[in-house]
PDB file of C-alpha atoms in Angstrom:
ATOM      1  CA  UNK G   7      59.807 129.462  93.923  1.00 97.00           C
ATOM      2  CA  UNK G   8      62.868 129.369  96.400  1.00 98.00           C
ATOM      3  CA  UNK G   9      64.544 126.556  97.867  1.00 98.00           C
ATOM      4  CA  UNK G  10      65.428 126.630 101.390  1.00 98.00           C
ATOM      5  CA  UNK G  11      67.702 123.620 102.619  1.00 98.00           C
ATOM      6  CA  UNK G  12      67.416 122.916 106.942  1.00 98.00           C
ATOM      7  CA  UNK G  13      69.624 120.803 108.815  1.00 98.00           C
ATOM      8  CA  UNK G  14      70.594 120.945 112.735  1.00 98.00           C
ATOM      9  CA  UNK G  15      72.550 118.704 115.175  1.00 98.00           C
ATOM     10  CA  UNK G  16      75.333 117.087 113.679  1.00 98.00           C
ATOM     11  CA  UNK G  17      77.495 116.820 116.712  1.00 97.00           C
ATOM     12  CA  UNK G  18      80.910 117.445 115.597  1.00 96.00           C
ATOM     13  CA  UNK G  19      80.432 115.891 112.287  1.00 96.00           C
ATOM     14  CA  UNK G  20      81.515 118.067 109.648  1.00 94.00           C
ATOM     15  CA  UNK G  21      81.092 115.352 106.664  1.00 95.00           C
ATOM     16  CA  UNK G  22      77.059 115.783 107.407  1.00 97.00           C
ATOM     17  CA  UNK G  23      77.256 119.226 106.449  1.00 97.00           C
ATOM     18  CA  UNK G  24      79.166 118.145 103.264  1.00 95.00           C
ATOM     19  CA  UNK G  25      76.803 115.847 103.221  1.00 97.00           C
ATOM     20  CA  UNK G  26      73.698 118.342 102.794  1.00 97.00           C
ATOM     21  CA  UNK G  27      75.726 120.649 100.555  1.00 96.00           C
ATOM     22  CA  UNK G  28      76.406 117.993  97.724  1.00 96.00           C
ATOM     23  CA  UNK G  29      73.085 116.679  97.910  1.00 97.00           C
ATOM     24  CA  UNK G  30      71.321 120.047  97.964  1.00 98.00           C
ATOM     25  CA  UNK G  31      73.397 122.417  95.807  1.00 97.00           C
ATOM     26  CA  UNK G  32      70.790 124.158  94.218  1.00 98.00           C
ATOM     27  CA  UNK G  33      69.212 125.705  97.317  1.00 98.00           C
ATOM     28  CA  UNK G  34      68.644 129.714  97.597  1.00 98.00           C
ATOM     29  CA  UNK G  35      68.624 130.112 101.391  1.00 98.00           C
ATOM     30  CA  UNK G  36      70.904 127.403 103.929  1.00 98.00           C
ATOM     31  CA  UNK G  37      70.048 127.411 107.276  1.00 98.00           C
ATOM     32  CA  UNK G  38      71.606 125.154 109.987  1.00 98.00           C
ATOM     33  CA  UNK G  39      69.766 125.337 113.367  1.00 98.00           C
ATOM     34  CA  UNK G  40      72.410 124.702 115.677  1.00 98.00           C
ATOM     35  CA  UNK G  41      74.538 121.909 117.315  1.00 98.00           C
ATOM     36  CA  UNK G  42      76.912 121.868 114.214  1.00 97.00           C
ATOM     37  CA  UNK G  43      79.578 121.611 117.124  1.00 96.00           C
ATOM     38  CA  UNK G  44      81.947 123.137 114.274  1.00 93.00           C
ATOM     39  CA  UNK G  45      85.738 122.644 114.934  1.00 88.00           C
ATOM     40  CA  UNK G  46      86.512 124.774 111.634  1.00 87.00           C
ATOM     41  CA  UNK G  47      83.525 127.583 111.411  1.00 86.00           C
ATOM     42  CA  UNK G  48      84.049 127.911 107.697  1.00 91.00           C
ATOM     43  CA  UNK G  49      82.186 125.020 106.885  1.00 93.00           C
ATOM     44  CA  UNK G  50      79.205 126.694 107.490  1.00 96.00           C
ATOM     45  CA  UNK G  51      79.771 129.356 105.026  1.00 95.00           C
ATOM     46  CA  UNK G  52      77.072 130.223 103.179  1.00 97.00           C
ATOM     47  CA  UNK G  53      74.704 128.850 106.214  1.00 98.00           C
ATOM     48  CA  UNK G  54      72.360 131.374 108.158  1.00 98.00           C
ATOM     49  CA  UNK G  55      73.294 129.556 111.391  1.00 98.00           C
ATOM     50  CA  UNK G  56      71.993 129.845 114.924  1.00 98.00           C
ATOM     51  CA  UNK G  57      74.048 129.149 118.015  1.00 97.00           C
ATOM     52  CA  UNK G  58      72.864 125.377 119.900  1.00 97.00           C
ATOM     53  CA  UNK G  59      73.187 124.348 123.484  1.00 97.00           C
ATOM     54  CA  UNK G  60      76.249 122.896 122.579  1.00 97.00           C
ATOM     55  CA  UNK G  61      77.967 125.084 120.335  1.00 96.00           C
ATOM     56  CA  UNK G  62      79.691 126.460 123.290  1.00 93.00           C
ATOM     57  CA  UNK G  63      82.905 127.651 121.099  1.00 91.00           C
ATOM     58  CA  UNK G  64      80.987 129.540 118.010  1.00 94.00           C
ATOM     59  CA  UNK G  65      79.940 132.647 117.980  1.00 94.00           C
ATOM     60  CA  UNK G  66      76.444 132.624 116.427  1.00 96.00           C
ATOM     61  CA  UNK G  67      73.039 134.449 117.053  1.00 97.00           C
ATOM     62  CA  UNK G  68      70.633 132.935 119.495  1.00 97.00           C
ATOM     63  CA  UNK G  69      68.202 133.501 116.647  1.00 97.00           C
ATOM     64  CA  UNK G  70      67.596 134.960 113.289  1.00 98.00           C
ATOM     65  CA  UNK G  71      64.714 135.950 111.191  1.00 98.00           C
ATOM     66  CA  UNK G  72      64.389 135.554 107.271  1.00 97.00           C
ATOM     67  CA  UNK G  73      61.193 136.592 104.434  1.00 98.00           C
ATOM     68  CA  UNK G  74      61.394 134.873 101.876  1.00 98.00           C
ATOM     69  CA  UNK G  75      58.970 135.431  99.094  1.00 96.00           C
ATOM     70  CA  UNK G  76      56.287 137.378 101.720  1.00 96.00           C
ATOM     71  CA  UNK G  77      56.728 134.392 104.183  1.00 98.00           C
ATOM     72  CA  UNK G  78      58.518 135.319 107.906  1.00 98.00           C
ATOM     73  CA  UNK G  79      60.086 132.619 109.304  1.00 98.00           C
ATOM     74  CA  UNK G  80      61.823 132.546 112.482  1.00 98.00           C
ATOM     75  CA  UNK G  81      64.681 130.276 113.016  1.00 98.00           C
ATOM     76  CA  UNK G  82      66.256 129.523 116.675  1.00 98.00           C
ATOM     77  CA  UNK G  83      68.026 126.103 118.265  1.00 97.00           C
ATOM     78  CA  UNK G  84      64.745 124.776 120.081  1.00 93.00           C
ATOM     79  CA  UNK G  85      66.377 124.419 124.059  1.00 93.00           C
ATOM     80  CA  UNK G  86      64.440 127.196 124.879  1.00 89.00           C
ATOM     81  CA  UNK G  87      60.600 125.553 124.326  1.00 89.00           C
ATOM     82  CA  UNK G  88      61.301 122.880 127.157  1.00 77.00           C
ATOM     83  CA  UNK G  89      59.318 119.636 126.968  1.00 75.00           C
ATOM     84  CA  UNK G  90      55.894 120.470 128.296  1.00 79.00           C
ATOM     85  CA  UNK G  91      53.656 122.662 126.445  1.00 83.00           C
ATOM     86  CA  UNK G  92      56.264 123.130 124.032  1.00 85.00           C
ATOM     87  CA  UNK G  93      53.712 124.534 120.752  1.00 86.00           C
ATOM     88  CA  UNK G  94      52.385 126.731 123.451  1.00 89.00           C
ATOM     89  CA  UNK G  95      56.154 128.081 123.654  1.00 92.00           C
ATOM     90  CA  UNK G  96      56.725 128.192 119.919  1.00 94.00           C
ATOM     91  CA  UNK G  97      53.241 129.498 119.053  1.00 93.00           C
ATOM     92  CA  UNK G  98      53.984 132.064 121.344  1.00 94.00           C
ATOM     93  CA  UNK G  99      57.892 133.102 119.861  1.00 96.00           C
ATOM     94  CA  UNK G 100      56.038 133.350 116.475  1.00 97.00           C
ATOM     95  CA  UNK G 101      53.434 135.942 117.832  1.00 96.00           C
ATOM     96  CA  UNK G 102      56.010 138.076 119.566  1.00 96.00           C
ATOM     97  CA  UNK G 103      57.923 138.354 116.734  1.00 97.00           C
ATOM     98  CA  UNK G 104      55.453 138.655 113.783  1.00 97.00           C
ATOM     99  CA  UNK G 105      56.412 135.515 112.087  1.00 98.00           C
ATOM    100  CA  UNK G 106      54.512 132.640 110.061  1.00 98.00           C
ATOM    101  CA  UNK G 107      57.201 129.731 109.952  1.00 98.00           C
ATOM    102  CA  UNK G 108      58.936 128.440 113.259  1.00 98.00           C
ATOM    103  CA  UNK G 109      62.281 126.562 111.809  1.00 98.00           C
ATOM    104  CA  UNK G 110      63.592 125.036 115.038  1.00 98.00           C
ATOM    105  CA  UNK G 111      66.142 121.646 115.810  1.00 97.00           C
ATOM    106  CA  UNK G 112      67.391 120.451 119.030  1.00 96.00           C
ATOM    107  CA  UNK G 113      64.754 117.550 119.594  1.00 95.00           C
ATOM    108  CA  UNK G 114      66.252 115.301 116.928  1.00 96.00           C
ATOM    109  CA  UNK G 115      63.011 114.498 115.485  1.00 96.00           C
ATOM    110  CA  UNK G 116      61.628 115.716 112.765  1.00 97.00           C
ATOM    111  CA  UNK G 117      58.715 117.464 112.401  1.00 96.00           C
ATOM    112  CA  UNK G 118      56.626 119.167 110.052  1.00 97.00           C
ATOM    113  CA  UNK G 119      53.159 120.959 111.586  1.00 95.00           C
ATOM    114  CA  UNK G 120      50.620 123.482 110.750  1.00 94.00           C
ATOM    115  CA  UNK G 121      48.635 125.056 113.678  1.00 92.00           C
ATOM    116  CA  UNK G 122      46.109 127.323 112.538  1.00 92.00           C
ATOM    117  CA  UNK G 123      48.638 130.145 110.335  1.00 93.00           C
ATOM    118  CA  UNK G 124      51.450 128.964 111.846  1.00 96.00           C
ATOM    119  CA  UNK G 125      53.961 126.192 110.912  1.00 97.00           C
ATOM    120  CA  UNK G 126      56.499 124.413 112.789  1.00 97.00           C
ATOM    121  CA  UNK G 127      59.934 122.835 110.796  1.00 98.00           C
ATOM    122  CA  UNK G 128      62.146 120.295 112.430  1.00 98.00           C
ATOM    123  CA  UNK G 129      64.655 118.712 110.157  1.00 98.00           C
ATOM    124  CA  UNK G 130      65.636 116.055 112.664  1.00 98.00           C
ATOM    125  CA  UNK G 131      69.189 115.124 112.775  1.00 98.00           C
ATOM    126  CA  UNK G 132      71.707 114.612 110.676  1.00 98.00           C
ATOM    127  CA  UNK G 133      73.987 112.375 112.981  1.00 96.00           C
ATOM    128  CA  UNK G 134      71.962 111.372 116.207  1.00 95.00           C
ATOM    129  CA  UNK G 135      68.376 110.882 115.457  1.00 96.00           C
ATOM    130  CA  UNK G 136      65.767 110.230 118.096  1.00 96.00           C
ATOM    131  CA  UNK G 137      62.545 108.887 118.435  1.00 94.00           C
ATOM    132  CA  UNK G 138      62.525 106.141 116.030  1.00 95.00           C
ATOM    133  CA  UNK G 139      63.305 108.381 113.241  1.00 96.00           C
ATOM    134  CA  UNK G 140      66.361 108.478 110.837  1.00 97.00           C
ATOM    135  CA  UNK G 141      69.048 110.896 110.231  1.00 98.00           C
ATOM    136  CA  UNK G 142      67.952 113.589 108.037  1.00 98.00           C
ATOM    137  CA  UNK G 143      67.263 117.102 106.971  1.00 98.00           C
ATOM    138  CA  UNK G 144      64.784 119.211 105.242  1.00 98.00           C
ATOM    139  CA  UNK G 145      63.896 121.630 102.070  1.00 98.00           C
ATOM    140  CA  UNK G 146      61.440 123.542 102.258  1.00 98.00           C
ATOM    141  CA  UNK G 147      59.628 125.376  99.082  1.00 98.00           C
ATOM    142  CA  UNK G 148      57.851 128.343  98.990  1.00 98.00           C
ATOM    143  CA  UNK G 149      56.261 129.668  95.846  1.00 97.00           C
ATOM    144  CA  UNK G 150      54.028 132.223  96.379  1.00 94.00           C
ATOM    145  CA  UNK G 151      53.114 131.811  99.805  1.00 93.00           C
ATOM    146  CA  UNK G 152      52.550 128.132  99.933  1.00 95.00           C
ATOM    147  CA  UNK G 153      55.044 126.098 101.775  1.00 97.00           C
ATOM    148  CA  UNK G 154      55.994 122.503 100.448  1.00 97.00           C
ATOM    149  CA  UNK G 155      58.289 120.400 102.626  1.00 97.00           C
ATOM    150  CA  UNK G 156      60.135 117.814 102.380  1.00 98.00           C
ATOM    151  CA  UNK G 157      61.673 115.223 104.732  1.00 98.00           C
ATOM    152  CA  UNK G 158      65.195 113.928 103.467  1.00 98.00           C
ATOM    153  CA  UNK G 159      66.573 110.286 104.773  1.00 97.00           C
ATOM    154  CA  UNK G 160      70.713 110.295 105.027  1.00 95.00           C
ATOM    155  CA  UNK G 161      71.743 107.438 102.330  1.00 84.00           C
ATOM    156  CA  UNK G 162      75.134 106.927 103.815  1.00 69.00           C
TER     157      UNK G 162
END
C-alpha cells in the first residue's frame, strides 16, 4: 500500500506546507498541485509540484504524470478545464494521456469522483477554501489497485 499526500493553493503561505508535512510524514509520494506561490522554492522539496496560474515566479511543469502501484495518475493545476463542461475537459486529459486518476486543484473545493474508470482528486485548499468547504488536503491510498481517499480538515 502507498501513501500519497495532495495539497494545492496555499497562496503564499509557506506554514500550510509545514503544515501538511508534520501532519503527514509518513507519505511515499508528495504532490502539491500548484498555487504554492513559494517565495523560497525549497520548501517544496520532496514535492512533485506542478506550476499554478499564479505561480508566476517558479519554474515548475505544467503537468506531470506518476504510476504508482499499476495506477496512472495525471496531476496538473486545474485553470485549464474552465467552468463549463469541466469533467468533459478532464475526462478527456485522462484519455489523451492514458491515465486512470486526474489529481487536479485550482477550484478550492474539494472533490473526490469516480466516472466510469476514471477518478477525479481535488484536495481543496489549504489557505482559501471555497464553496462552503474548509481548508484542507488529501491522502490518497492505493493498495493494489484500489484507491482509498481521504479528505483532511486544517486544525489550526
Amino acid at each position: 500500500m502507498k501513501k500519497i499526500v495532495i495539497m494545492s493553493d496555499n497562496h503564499g503561505d509557506q506554514s500550510m506546507i509545514d503544515y501538511v508535512k508534520e501532519h503527514e510524514q509518513d507519505g511515499d509520494y508528495y504532490i502539491h498541485c500548484g498555487d504554492s506561490e513559494a517565495y523560497d522554492p525549497r520548501v517544496l522539496e520532496g514535492f512533485i509540484c506542478v506550476k499554478g496560474n499564479n505561480d508566476w515566479s517558479l519554474d515548475l511543469p505544467k503537468e506531470a504524470r506518476l504510476v504508482v502501484e499499476g495506477v496512472s495518475i495525471f496531476i496538473t493545476h486545474g485553470q485549464y478545464f474552465g467552468y463549463f463542461n469541466r469533467e468533459l475537459a478532464m475526462n478527456d486529459i485522462l484519455t489523451r494521456n492514458h491515465c486512470q486518476v486526474l489529481i487536479s486543484g485550482h477550484t478550492h473545493m474539494p472533490m473526490f469522483q469516480k466516472d466510469g474508470s476514471f477518478y477525479y482528486i481535488n484536495p481543496g485548499s489549504t489557505t482559501l477554501p471555497r464553496g462552503g468547504s474548509a481548508r484542507s488536503y488529501a491522502v490518497l491510498f492505493i493498495d493494489n489497485g484500489k484507491l482509498d481517499f481521504r479528505l483532511k480538515e486544517i486544525q489550526k
